[in-house]
Coordinates of C-alpha atoms in Angstrom, one line a residue:
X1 CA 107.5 170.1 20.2
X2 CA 106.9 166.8 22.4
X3 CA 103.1 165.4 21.9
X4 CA 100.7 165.6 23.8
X5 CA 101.2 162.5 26.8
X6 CA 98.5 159.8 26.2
X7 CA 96.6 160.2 29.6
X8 CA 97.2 163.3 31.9
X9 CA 95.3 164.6 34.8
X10 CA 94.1 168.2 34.3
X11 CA 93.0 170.6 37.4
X12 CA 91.1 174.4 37.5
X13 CA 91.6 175.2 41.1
X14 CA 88.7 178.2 41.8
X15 CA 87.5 179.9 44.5
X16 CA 84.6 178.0 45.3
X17 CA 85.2 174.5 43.6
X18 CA 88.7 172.4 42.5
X19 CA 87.8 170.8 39.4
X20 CA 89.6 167.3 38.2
X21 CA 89.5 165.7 34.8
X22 CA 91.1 163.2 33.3
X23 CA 92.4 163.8 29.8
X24 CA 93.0 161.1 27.4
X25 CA 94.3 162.4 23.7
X26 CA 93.1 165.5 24.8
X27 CA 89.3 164.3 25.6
X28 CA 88.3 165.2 29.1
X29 CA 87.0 161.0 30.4
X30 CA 86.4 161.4 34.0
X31 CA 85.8 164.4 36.3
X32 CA 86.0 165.3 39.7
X33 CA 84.6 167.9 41.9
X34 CA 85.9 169.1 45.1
X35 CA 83.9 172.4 47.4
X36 CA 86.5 175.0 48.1
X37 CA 86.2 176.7 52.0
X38 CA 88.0 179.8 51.7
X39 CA 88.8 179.5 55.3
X40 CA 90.2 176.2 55.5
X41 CA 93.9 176.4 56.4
X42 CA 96.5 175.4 53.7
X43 CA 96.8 171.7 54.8
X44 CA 93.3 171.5 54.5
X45 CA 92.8 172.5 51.0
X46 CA 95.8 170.3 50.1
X47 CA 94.5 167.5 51.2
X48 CA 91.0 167.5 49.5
X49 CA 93.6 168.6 45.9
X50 CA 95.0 164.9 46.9
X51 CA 91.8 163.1 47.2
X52 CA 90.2 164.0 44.2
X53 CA 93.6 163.5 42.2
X54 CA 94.0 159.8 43.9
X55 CA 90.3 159.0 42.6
X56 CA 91.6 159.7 38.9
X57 CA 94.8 158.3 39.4
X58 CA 96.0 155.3 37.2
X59 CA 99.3 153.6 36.3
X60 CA 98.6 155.2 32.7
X61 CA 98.9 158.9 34.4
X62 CA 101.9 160.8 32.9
X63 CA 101.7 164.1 34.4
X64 CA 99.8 166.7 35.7
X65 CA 98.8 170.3 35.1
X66 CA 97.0 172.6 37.2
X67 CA 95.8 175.9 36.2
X68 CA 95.4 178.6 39.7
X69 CA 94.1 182.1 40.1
X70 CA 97.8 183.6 41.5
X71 CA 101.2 184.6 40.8
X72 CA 102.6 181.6 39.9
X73 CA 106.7 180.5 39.3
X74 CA 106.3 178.3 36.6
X75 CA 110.0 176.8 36.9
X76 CA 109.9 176.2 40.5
X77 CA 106.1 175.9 40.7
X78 CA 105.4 177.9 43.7
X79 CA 101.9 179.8 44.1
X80 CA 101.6 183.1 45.2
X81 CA 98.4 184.5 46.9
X82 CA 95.7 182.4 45.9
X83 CA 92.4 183.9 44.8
X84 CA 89.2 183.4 47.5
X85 CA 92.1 181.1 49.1
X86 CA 93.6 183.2 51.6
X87 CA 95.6 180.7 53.3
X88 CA 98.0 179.8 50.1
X89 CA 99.8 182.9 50.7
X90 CA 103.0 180.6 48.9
X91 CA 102.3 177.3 48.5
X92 CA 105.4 174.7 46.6
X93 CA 102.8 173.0 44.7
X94 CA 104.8 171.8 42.2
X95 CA 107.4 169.9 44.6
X96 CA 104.4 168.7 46.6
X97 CA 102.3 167.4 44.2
X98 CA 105.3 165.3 42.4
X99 CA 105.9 163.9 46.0
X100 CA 103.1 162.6 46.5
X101 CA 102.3 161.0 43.1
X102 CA 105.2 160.8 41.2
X103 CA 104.6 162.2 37.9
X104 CA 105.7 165.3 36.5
X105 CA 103.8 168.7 37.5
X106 CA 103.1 171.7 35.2
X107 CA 101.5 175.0 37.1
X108 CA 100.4 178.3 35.8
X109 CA 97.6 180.9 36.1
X110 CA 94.1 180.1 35.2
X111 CA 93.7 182.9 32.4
X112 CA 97.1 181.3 30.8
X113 CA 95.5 178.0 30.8
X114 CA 92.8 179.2 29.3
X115 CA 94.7 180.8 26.4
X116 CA 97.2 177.5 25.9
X117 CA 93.6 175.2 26.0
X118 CA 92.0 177.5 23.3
X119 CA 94.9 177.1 21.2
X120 CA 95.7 173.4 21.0
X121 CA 92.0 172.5 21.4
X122 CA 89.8 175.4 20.5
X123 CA 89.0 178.0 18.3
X124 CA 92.4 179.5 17.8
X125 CA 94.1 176.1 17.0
X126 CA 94.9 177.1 13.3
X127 CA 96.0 180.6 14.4
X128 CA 100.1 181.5 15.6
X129 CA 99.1 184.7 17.6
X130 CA 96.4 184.6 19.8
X131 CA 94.8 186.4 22.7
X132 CA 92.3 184.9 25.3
X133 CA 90.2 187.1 27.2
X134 CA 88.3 185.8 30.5
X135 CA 85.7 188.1 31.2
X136 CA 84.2 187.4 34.9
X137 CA 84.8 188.9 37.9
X138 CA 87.3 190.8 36.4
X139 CA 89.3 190.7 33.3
X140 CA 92.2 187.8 32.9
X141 CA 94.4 187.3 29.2
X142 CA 96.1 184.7 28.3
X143 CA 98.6 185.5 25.2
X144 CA 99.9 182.8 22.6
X145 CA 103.0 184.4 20.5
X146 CA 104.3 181.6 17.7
X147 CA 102.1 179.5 19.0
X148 CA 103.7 179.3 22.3
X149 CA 102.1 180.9 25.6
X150 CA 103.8 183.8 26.7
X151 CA 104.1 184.1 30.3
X152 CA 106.3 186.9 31.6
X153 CA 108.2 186.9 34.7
X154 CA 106.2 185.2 37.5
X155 CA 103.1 185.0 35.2
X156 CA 102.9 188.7 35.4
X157 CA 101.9 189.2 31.5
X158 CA 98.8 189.7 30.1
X159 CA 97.3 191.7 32.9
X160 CA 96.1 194.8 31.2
X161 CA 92.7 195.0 33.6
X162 CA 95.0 196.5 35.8
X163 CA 96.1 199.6 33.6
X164 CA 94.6 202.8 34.5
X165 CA 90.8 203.7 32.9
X166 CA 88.7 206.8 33.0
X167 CA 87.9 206.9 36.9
X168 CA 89.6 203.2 38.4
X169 CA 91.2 200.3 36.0
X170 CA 89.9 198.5 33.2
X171 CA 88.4 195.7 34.7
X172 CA 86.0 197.8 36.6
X173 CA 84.7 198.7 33.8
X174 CA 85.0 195.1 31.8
X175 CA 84.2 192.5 34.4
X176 CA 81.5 192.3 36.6
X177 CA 82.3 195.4 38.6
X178 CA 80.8 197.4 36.0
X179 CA 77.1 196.4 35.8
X180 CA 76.9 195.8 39.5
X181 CA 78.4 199.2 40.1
X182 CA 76.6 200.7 37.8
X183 CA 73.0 199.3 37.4
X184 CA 72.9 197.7 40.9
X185 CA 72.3 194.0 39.4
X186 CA 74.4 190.9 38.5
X187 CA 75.7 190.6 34.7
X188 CA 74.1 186.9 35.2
X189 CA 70.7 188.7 35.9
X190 CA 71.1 191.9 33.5
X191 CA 71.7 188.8 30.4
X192 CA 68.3 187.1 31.9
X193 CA 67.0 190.2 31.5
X194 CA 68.7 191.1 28.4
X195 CA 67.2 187.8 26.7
X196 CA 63.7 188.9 27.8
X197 CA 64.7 192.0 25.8
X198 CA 64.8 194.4 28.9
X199 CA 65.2 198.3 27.5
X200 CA 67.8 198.5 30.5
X201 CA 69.4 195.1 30.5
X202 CA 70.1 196.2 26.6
X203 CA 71.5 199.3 27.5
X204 CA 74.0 197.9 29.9
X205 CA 75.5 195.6 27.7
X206 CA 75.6 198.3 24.9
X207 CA 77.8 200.4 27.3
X208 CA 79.8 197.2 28.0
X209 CA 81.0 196.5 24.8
X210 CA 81.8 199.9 24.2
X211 CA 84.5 199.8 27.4
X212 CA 85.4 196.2 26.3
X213 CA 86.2 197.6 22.9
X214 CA 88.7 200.2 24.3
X215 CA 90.6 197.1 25.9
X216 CA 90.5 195.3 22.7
X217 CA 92.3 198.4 21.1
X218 CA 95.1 198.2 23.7
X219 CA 95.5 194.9 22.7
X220 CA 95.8 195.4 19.4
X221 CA 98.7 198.0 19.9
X222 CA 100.5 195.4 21.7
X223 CA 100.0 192.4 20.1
X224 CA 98.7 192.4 16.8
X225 CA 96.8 188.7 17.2
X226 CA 95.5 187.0 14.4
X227 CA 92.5 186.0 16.7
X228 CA 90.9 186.9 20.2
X229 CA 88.6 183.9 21.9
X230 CA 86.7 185.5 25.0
X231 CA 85.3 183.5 27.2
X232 CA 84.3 183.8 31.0
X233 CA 80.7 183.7 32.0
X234 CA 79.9 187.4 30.7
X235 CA 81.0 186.0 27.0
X236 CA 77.5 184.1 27.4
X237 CA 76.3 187.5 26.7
X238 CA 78.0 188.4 23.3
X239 CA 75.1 188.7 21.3
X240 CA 74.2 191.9 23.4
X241 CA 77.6 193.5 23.5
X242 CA 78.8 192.6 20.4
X243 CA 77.3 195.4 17.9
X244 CA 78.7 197.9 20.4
X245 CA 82.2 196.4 20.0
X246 CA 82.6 196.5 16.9
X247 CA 81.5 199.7 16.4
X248 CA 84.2 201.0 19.2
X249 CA 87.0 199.0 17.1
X250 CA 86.4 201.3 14.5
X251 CA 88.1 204.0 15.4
X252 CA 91.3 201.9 15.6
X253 CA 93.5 203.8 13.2
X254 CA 95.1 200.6 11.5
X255 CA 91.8 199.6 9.3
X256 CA 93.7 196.5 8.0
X257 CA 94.2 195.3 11.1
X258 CA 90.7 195.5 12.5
X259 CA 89.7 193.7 8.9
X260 CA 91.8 191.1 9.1
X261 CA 91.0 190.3 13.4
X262 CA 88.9 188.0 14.4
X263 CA 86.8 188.3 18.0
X264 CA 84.9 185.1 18.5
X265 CA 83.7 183.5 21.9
X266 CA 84.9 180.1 23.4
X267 CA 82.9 177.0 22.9
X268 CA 85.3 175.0 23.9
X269 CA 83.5 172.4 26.4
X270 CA 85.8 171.9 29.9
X271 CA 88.2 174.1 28.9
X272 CA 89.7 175.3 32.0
X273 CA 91.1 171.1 32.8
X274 CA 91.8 171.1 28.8
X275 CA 94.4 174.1 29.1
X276 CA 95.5 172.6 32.3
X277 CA 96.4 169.7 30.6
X278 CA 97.9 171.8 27.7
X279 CA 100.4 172.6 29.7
X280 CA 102.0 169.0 29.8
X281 CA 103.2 169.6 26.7

């Protein structure tokens, strides 16, 4: 495997923010910040990406990866339908971005990046097999396999909130559809409540980890990991969903294997421009 390039320019495009950093010997030095307007035409969007790229742009720059909420070709490094950016409906990203600064490009979805970041930087750098769970809005994995990320055709792995659950799919019941569907409140308020030790607050994230720990079986079946790293803004709130997890997981039949996983959360600082950068590699 090549090393890591001395300098690279990692990006997290989101719905409501691009965020830049430069990464030097995988240390995020510099960072950029650029508003997202969901209705700004494709152009548009591209031309603020190019701004805040220029302003982190050195001689020393050897490539640049950027990690985007979409279907993504990863050889020919065209986006597919954009998250919360309806106007990159198929964007050449790849091709445009090494036009206008020369350097090689690396693209892929955000939950990928945030697998490959966890496991050349993070938690699950000493592991082969990993798994990396985004828990937000809705439910994103990233899967590592012999220490290389797995991808699938078009990026298309990994996304198990889509499989079929009691009354919808699982990431209505493991992202943020489930505690504003079913206790009328954000997970960001429930945990504020949660930490003030709110009987109800409690009680939703009790439920929560028990749906989370049915999509931690499936995983299991599938992939076997050594280790899964959650992360996501509803990870914040593992202390209250945790308990309830691991007593789901124990009705896995394979004991040995529920012994010998480890489930920890991310505290891997900038880590959506660190697995961008990751993908340089």
């Amino acid at each position: 495997m090549r090393n890591m390039p001395q300098e690279v320019i990692g990006v997290d495009i989101g719905g409501t923010n691009i965020k830049i950093g430069k990464v030097v010997q995988g240390v995020v030095v510099e960072h950029r910040k650029i508003p997202v307007n969901r209705n700004d035409l494709e152009h548009v969007t591209l031309d603020n990406l190019y701004v805040g790229l220029k302003a982190l742009m050195t001689d020393s720059i050897e490539a640049i990866g950027i990690g985007v909420p979409a279907v993504v070709d990863t050889e020919k490094g065209i986006v597919y339908d954009v998250q919360n950016i309806p106007s990159w409906a198929e964007v050449s990203l790849k091709k445009l971005v090494e036009e206008r600064f020369n350097v090689p490009v690396h693209i892929n979805n955000d939950a990928n990046c945030f697998a490959i970041g966890e496991s050349k930087y993070g938690k699950a750098k000493q592991y082969s097999n990993a798994i990396a769970l985004s828990l937000g809005t809705g439910m994103g994995m990233g899967i590592v396999i012999d220490t290389k990320l797995y991808n699938g055709v078009m990026c298309g792995a990994g996304e198990i909130g889509m499989l079929p659950y009691l009354d919808n799919v699982l990431e209505h019941y493991t992202g943020s559809f489930f505690f504003e569907r079913e206790f009328k409140r954000s997970a960001f308020e429930l945990y504020q409540k949660a930490l003030e030790n709110e009987v109800e607050a409690l009680n939703a994230f009790e439920q929560y980890g028990k749906h989370l720990a049915e999509a931690i079986k499936i995983i299991l079946f599938m992939f076997a990991p050594e280790i899964i790293i959650l992360g996501g803004s509803i990870s914040k709130a593992y202390q209250f969903f945790e308990d309830s997890m691991l007593i789901g997981l124990q009705s896995f039949p394979y004991k040995k294997q529920i012994e010998n996983l480890k489930i920890q959360t991310s505290d891997l600082a900038d880590s959506p421009i660190l697995g961008a950068a990751a993908l340089c590699l």
